[in-house]
């Protein structure tokens, strides 16, 4: 299922991508013509303000000028987000022209409607041309919670706008268990939205990645039994206090070597003790991501 917006032809040369041209190093995939994962140097509860230019691979997805989800920059033409971020209701998918993506954004207060003031901030926004949810995803469900967004114009990389490397392969999936990773976003800073607000400054938080079996055990102890699928992973703090939250959905979970391993997906509340956040496991979808991008490149 693919949803496309009508738009003028792109006059910029496209970046050709074939399986043989992919850069794959130690379980990482780079789908961009520039090095991925380089930085300057759902929902985030218990996080810290990031530094300007510290997290360069994140995009803010907006509807009617307001932030509602996160996404990750994959290459010059594609963003990766959660499947539920492209849904409007249980069985309805948003139209591409209902979403815009803001790149290089640091503070939400620097965003005016759908436009950025270039004098005060180097961020800029782009439209969405095509929405490609995973074929196994259904709005309102948590399985296969992943989608690709093709932008209407080529992304120009700057010191504050860079692509992220993707985790790939079963070996890479196994290696993330037990590591620490960073989740980022502009989501709510506490679970009760009536008592708080979304973050103005881009937040980041360091969380622990748990084995799926360990995560299931924690949920059972909290009397909220659930199965964590192979295509998912859990991350947070066993004692709670640090987690993604509302409006961080679709955002990145990244290892210390700047590899995207997870997409903010679901969970129970925000930062509750014994209930880590549940993420889409990116490595399980690496083949699908490459296939979709390759297919669209071949059509140009």
CSV table of C-alpha atoms in Angstrom, one decimal:
chain,number,residue,atom,x,y,z
A,1,UNK,CA,0.0,0.0,0.0
A,2,UNK,CA,1.5,3.3,-1.1
A,3,UNK,CA,0.1,6.8,-0.9
A,4,UNK,CA,1.4,9.5,-3.2
A,5,UNK,CA,0.9,13.2,-3.6
A,6,UNK,CA,0.7,14.8,-7.0
A,7,UNK,CA,3.7,17.1,-7.5
A,8,UNK,CA,5.9,18.6,-10.1
A,9,UNK,CA,8.8,16.6,-11.5
A,10,UNK,CA,12.1,16.8,-9.6
A,11,UNK,CA,14.7,18.6,-11.7
A,12,UNK,CA,17.5,17.6,-9.3
A,13,UNK,CA,19.4,14.5,-10.2
A,14,UNK,CA,18.3,11.6,-8.0
A,15,UNK,CA,20.8,9.5,-6.0
A,16,UNK,CA,20.9,6.1,-7.6
A,17,UNK,CA,20.8,3.2,-5.1
A,18,UNK,CA,21.3,-0.4,-5.8
A,19,UNK,CA,22.0,-3.3,-3.4
A,20,UNK,CA,25.5,-3.5,-4.7
A,21,UNK,CA,26.2,0.1,-3.9
A,22,UNK,CA,25.1,0.0,-0.2
A,23,UNK,CA,27.7,0.7,2.4
A,24,UNK,CA,27.5,-2.1,5.0
A,25,UNK,CA,30.0,-2.1,7.9
A,26,UNK,CA,29.7,-4.2,11.0
A,27,UNK,CA,25.9,-4.5,10.9
A,28,UNK,CA,25.3,-1.0,9.7
A,29,UNK,CA,23.7,0.1,6.4
A,30,UNK,CA,24.3,3.6,4.9
A,31,UNK,CA,21.7,4.6,2.3
A,32,UNK,CA,23.1,8.0,1.6
A,33,UNK,CA,25.8,9.5,-0.6
A,34,UNK,CA,27.3,11.2,2.5
A,35,UNK,CA,28.6,9.5,5.6
A,36,UNK,CA,25.8,8.5,8.0
A,37,UNK,CA,25.6,8.8,11.7
A,38,UNK,CA,28.0,11.8,12.0
A,39,UNK,CA,27.2,14.4,14.6
A,40,UNK,CA,28.7,17.6,15.8
A,41,UNK,CA,30.5,17.7,19.0
A,42,UNK,CA,7.2,9.4,21.8
A,43,UNK,CA,8.0,11.2,24.3
A,44,UNK,CA,10.9,12.0,26.5
A,45,UNK,CA,10.5,11.8,30.3
A,46,UNK,CA,13.6,12.4,32.5
A,47,UNK,CA,15.7,13.6,29.6
A,48,UNK,CA,18.1,16.4,29.1
A,49,UNK,CA,18.3,19.3,26.7
A,50,UNK,CA,20.4,18.3,23.7
A,51,UNK,CA,23.0,20.8,22.4
A,52,UNK,CA,22.3,22.6,19.1
A,53,UNK,CA,23.6,20.4,16.3
A,54,UNK,CA,24.2,17.4,18.6
A,55,UNK,CA,21.4,15.3,17.1
A,56,UNK,CA,21.4,15.9,13.4
A,57,UNK,CA,19.4,12.9,12.0
A,58,UNK,CA,16.0,13.7,13.6
A,59,UNK,CA,13.0,15.3,11.8
A,60,UNK,CA,9.9,16.8,13.3
A,61,UNK,CA,6.7,15.7,11.6
A,62,UNK,CA,4.0,18.4,11.6
A,63,UNK,CA,0.3,18.6,10.8
A,64,UNK,CA,-1.3,22.1,10.5
A,65,UNK,CA,2.0,23.5,11.7
A,66,UNK,CA,2.2,21.6,14.9
A,67,UNK,CA,4.7,18.8,15.9
A,68,UNK,CA,3.1,15.4,16.4
A,69,UNK,CA,5.7,12.7,15.7
A,70,UNK,CA,9.4,12.2,15.1
A,71,UNK,CA,11.3,10.6,12.2
A,72,UNK,CA,14.8,9.8,11.2
A,73,UNK,CA,16.7,10.9,8.0
A,74,UNK,CA,17.7,7.9,6.0
A,75,UNK,CA,19.1,9.6,2.9
A,76,UNK,CA,18.5,12.5,0.5
A,77,UNK,CA,14.9,11.6,-0.2
A,78,UNK,CA,13.6,9.3,2.6
A,79,UNK,CA,12.6,9.5,6.2
A,80,UNK,CA,11.8,6.6,8.5
A,81,UNK,CA,9.0,6.8,11.1
A,82,UNK,CA,6.4,4.7,13.0
A,83,UNK,CA,3.5,3.3,11.1
A,84,UNK,CA,1.0,4.8,13.5
A,85,UNK,CA,2.4,8.3,12.7
A,86,UNK,CA,0.8,8.1,9.3
A,87,UNK,CA,-2.6,7.1,10.6
A,88,UNK,CA,-5.6,9.4,11.2
A,89,UNK,CA,-8.0,7.2,13.1
A,90,UNK,CA,-8.2,3.4,13.3
A,91,UNK,CA,-8.5,2.7,9.6
A,92,UNK,CA,-7.5,5.9,7.8
A,93,UNK,CA,-4.1,6.9,6.5
A,94,UNK,CA,-3.1,10.5,6.2
A,95,UNK,CA,-2.6,12.0,2.8
A,96,UNK,CA,1.0,13.1,1.9
A,97,UNK,CA,0.0,16.7,1.7
A,98,UNK,CA,-1.2,16.7,5.3
A,99,UNK,CA,2.3,16.1,6.6
A,100,UNK,CA,5.4,18.2,6.5
A,101,UNK,CA,8.9,17.4,7.9
A,102,UNK,CA,11.1,20.0,9.6
A,103,UNK,CA,14.8,19.2,9.4
A,104,UNK,CA,17.6,20.7,11.5
A,105,UNK,CA,15.2,21.9,14.1
A,106,UNK,CA,16.4,22.5,17.7
A,107,UNK,CA,13.7,24.5,19.5
A,108,UNK,CA,10.0,24.3,18.7
A,109,UNK,CA,9.6,28.0,19.6
A,110,UNK,CA,11.8,28.8,16.5
A,111,UNK,CA,9.1,27.2,14.3
A,112,UNK,CA,6.5,29.5,13.0
A,113,UNK,CA,3.6,27.6,11.3
A,114,UNK,CA,5.2,25.4,8.7
A,115,UNK,CA,8.1,27.8,8.0
A,116,UNK,CA,11.4,28.5,9.7
A,117,UNK,CA,13.1,31.8,10.0
A,118,UNK,CA,16.5,31.3,8.4
A,119,UNK,CA,17.9,34.3,10.3
A,120,UNK,CA,17.4,32.6,13.7
A,121,UNK,CA,17.7,28.9,12.8
A,122,UNK,CA,19.3,26.8,10.0
A,123,UNK,CA,16.3,24.5,10.0
A,124,UNK,CA,14.0,24.1,7.0
A,125,UNK,CA,10.8,22.2,6.2
A,126,UNK,CA,9.9,19.9,3.3
A,127,UNK,CA,6.7,18.3,2.0
A,128,UNK,CA,5.9,14.6,1.8
A,129,UNK,CA,5.5,13.1,-1.6
A,130,UNK,CA,4.9,9.4,-0.8
A,131,UNK,CA,3.8,7.5,2.2
A,132,UNK,CA,4.8,3.8,2.3
A,133,UNK,CA,3.6,1.9,5.4
A,134,UNK,CA,4.9,-1.6,5.9
A,135,UNK,CA,2.6,-4.0,4.1
A,136,UNK,CA,2.0,-5.9,7.3
A,137,UNK,CA,1.0,-2.8,9.3
A,138,UNK,CA,-2.6,-1.9,10.2
A,139,UNK,CA,-3.6,1.4,11.8
A,140,UNK,CA,-4.4,0.9,15.5
A,141,UNK,CA,-2.1,-2.2,15.8
A,142,UNK,CA,1.5,-2.4,17.1
A,143,UNK,CA,2.9,-5.1,14.8
A,144,UNK,CA,5.2,-3.9,11.9
A,145,UNK,CA,4.9,-0.3,13.2
A,146,UNK,CA,7.1,1.3,10.6
A,147,UNK,CA,6.7,3.5,7.5
A,148,UNK,CA,8.9,5.3,5.0
A,149,UNK,CA,8.2,8.9,3.8
A,150,UNK,CA,9.5,10.2,0.5
A,151,UNK,CA,10.0,13.9,0.6
A,152,UNK,CA,9.0,16.3,-2.2
A,153,UNK,CA,12.4,17.8,-2.6
A,154,UNK,CA,15.9,16.5,-2.1
A,155,UNK,CA,17.3,17.0,1.4
A,156,UNK,CA,20.4,19.2,1.5
A,157,UNK,CA,22.8,18.1,4.2
A,158,UNK,CA,24.2,20.7,6.4
A,159,UNK,CA,26.1,20.6,9.8
A,160,UNK,CA,22.7,20.2,11.5
A,161,UNK,CA,21.0,17.9,9.0
A,162,UNK,CA,22.7,14.5,8.4
A,163,UNK,CA,21.5,11.0,7.7
A,164,UNK,CA,21.6,8.1,10.3
A,165,UNK,CA,23.1,4.6,9.7
A,166,UNK,CA,20.6,1.7,10.0
A,167,UNK,CA,21.1,-1.5,11.9
A,168,UNK,CA,21.0,-4.6,9.7
A,169,UNK,CA,20.9,-8.3,10.0
A,170,UNK,CA,20.1,-10.8,12.8
A,171,UNK,CA,23.6,-10.6,14.2
A,172,UNK,CA,23.2,-6.8,14.7
A,173,UNK,CA,19.8,-7.4,16.4
A,174,UNK,CA,21.4,-9.7,18.9
A,175,UNK,CA,24.2,-7.4,19.7
A,176,UNK,CA,22.0,-4.5,20.9
A,177,UNK,CA,20.6,-6.4,23.9
A,178,UNK,CA,22.2,-5.0,27.0
A,179,UNK,CA,23.7,-1.9,25.4
A,180,UNK,CA,22.7,1.7,26.2
A,181,UNK,CA,21.1,3.9,23.6
A,182,UNK,CA,19.8,7.4,23.2
A,183,UNK,CA,16.2,8.3,22.4
A,184,UNK,CA,15.4,11.8,21.3
A,185,UNK,CA,12.3,13.9,20.6
A,186,UNK,CA,10.1,16.9,21.4
A,187,UNK,CA,7.4,15.0,23.1
A,188,UNK,CA,5.6,15.4,26.4
A,189,UNK,CA,7.8,15.5,29.5
A,190,UNK,CA,5.3,13.7,31.8
A,191,UNK,CA,2.6,11.2,31.2
A,192,UNK,CA,-0.3,13.4,32.4
A,193,UNK,CA,-0.7,15.9,29.5
A,194,UNK,CA,-3.0,18.1,31.5
A,195,UNK,CA,-0.2,18.9,33.9
A,196,UNK,CA,2.7,19.3,31.4
A,197,UNK,CA,3.6,20.3,27.9
A,198,UNK,CA,5.7,19.2,25.0
A,199,UNK,CA,9.4,20.0,25.2
A,200,UNK,CA,10.5,23.2,23.5
A,201,UNK,CA,14.2,22.1,23.2
A,202,UNK,CA,15.0,18.8,21.6
A,203,UNK,CA,15.4,16.3,24.4
A,204,UNK,CA,17.7,13.3,24.6
A,205,UNK,CA,17.8,10.5,27.2
A,206,UNK,CA,20.1,7.5,27.7
A,207,UNK,CA,18.2,4.2,28.2
A,208,UNK,CA,19.1,0.5,28.6
A,209,UNK,CA,18.1,-2.0,25.9
A,210,UNK,CA,16.6,-5.2,27.5
A,211,UNK,CA,16.4,-8.7,26.1
A,212,UNK,CA,12.9,-9.4,24.9
A,213,UNK,CA,12.5,-12.2,27.4
A,214,UNK,CA,13.5,-9.9,30.3
A,215,UNK,CA,11.1,-7.2,29.1
A,216,UNK,CA,8.2,-9.7,29.0
A,217,UNK,CA,9.1,-10.8,32.5
A,218,UNK,CA,9.0,-7.2,33.7
A,219,UNK,CA,5.6,-6.7,32.2
A,220,UNK,CA,4.3,-9.9,33.7
A,221,UNK,CA,5.5,-8.8,37.2
A,222,UNK,CA,3.4,-5.6,36.7
A,223,UNK,CA,0.4,-7.7,35.8
A,224,UNK,CA,0.4,-6.4,32.2
A,225,UNK,CA,1.5,-9.5,30.3
A,226,UNK,CA,2.4,-9.0,26.7
A,227,UNK,CA,4.5,-10.7,24.0
A,228,UNK,CA,7.5,-8.7,22.7
A,229,UNK,CA,7.9,-9.9,19.1
A,230,UNK,CA,11.2,-10.5,17.3
A,231,UNK,CA,10.5,-7.3,15.3
A,232,UNK,CA,10.4,-5.3,18.5
A,233,UNK,CA,12.8,-4.3,21.3
A,234,UNK,CA,12.5,-2.8,24.7
A,235,UNK,CA,14.4,0.1,26.2
A,236,UNK,CA,14.1,2.3,29.3
A,237,UNK,CA,15.0,2.1,32.9
A,238,UNK,CA,13.8,-0.8,35.1
A,239,UNK,CA,13.2,1.7,37.9
A,240,UNK,CA,11.3,4.0,35.6
A,241,UNK,CA,11.8,7.8,35.4
A,242,UNK,CA,13.3,7.9,31.9
A,243,UNK,CA,11.4,7.1,28.7
A,244,UNK,CA,9.9,8.3,25.5
A,245,UNK,CA,6.3,9.8,25.8
A,246,UNK,CA,3.4,11.2,23.8
A,247,UNK,CA,4.5,12.9,20.5
A,248,UNK,CA,8.0,11.2,20.5
A,249,UNK,CA,6.5,8.4,18.5
A,250,UNK,CA,8.4,7.6,15.3
A,251,UNK,CA,11.6,9.1,16.7
A,252,UNK,CA,15.0,7.4,16.8
A,253,UNK,CA,16.7,5.1,19.3
A,254,UNK,CA,20.4,5.2,18.5
A,255,UNK,CA,23.5,3.4,19.8
A,256,UNK,CA,26.6,5.2,20.9
A,257,UNK,CA,28.2,4.6,17.5
A,258,UNK,CA,25.3,6.4,15.9
A,259,UNK,CA,23.3,3.4,14.5
A,260,UNK,CA,19.5,3.5,14.4
A,261,UNK,CA,18.3,0.4,16.2
A,262,UNK,CA,14.8,1.4,17.2
A,263,UNK,CA,11.7,3.5,16.4
A,264,UNK,CA,9.5,4.8,19.2
A,265,UNK,CA,6.4,2.7,19.0
A,266,UNK,CA,4.3,1.8,22.1
A,267,UNK,CA,4.3,0.9,25.8
A,268,UNK,CA,2.3,1.5,28.9
A,269,UNK,CA,2.2,5.1,30.0
A,270,UNK,CA,5.5,7.0,30.2
A,271,UNK,CA,8.5,6.1,32.3
A,272,UNK,CA,6.6,3.9,34.7
A,273,UNK,CA,8.8,1.5,36.8
A,274,UNK,CA,8.9,-2.0,35.3
A,275,UNK,CA,7.4,-1.0,32.0
A,276,UNK,CA,10.2,-0.1,29.4
A,277,UNK,CA,9.2,1.5,26.2
A,278,UNK,CA,8.6,-0.8,23.2
A,279,UNK,CA,10.3,0.1,19.9
A,280,UNK,CA,10.2,-1.2,16.4
A,281,UNK,CA,13.5,-3.2,15.8
A,282,UNK,CA,15.0,-1.6,12.7
A,283,UNK,CA,17.4,-4.4,11.8
A,284,UNK,CA,14.4,-6.7,11.1
A,285,UNK,CA,13.2,-4.3,8.4
A,286,UNK,CA,16.5,-3.4,6.8
A,287,UNK,CA,15.7,-5.5,3.7
A,288,UNK,CA,12.2,-4.0,3.3
A,289,UNK,CA,13.7,-0.4,3.6
A,290,UNK,CA,16.3,-1.1,1.0
A,291,UNK,CA,13.8,-2.7,-1.4
A,292,UNK,CA,11.3,0.2,-1.2
A,293,UNK,CA,13.9,2.9,-1.8
A,294,UNK,CA,15.5,0.9,-4.6
A,295,UNK,CA,12.1,0.4,-6.3
A,296,UNK,CA,11.3,4.1,-6.2
A,297,UNK,CA,14.7,5.1,-7.5
A,298,UNK,CA,14.3,2.7,-10.4
A,299,UNK,CA,11.1,4.5,-11.5
A,300,UNK,CA,12.8,7.8,-11.9
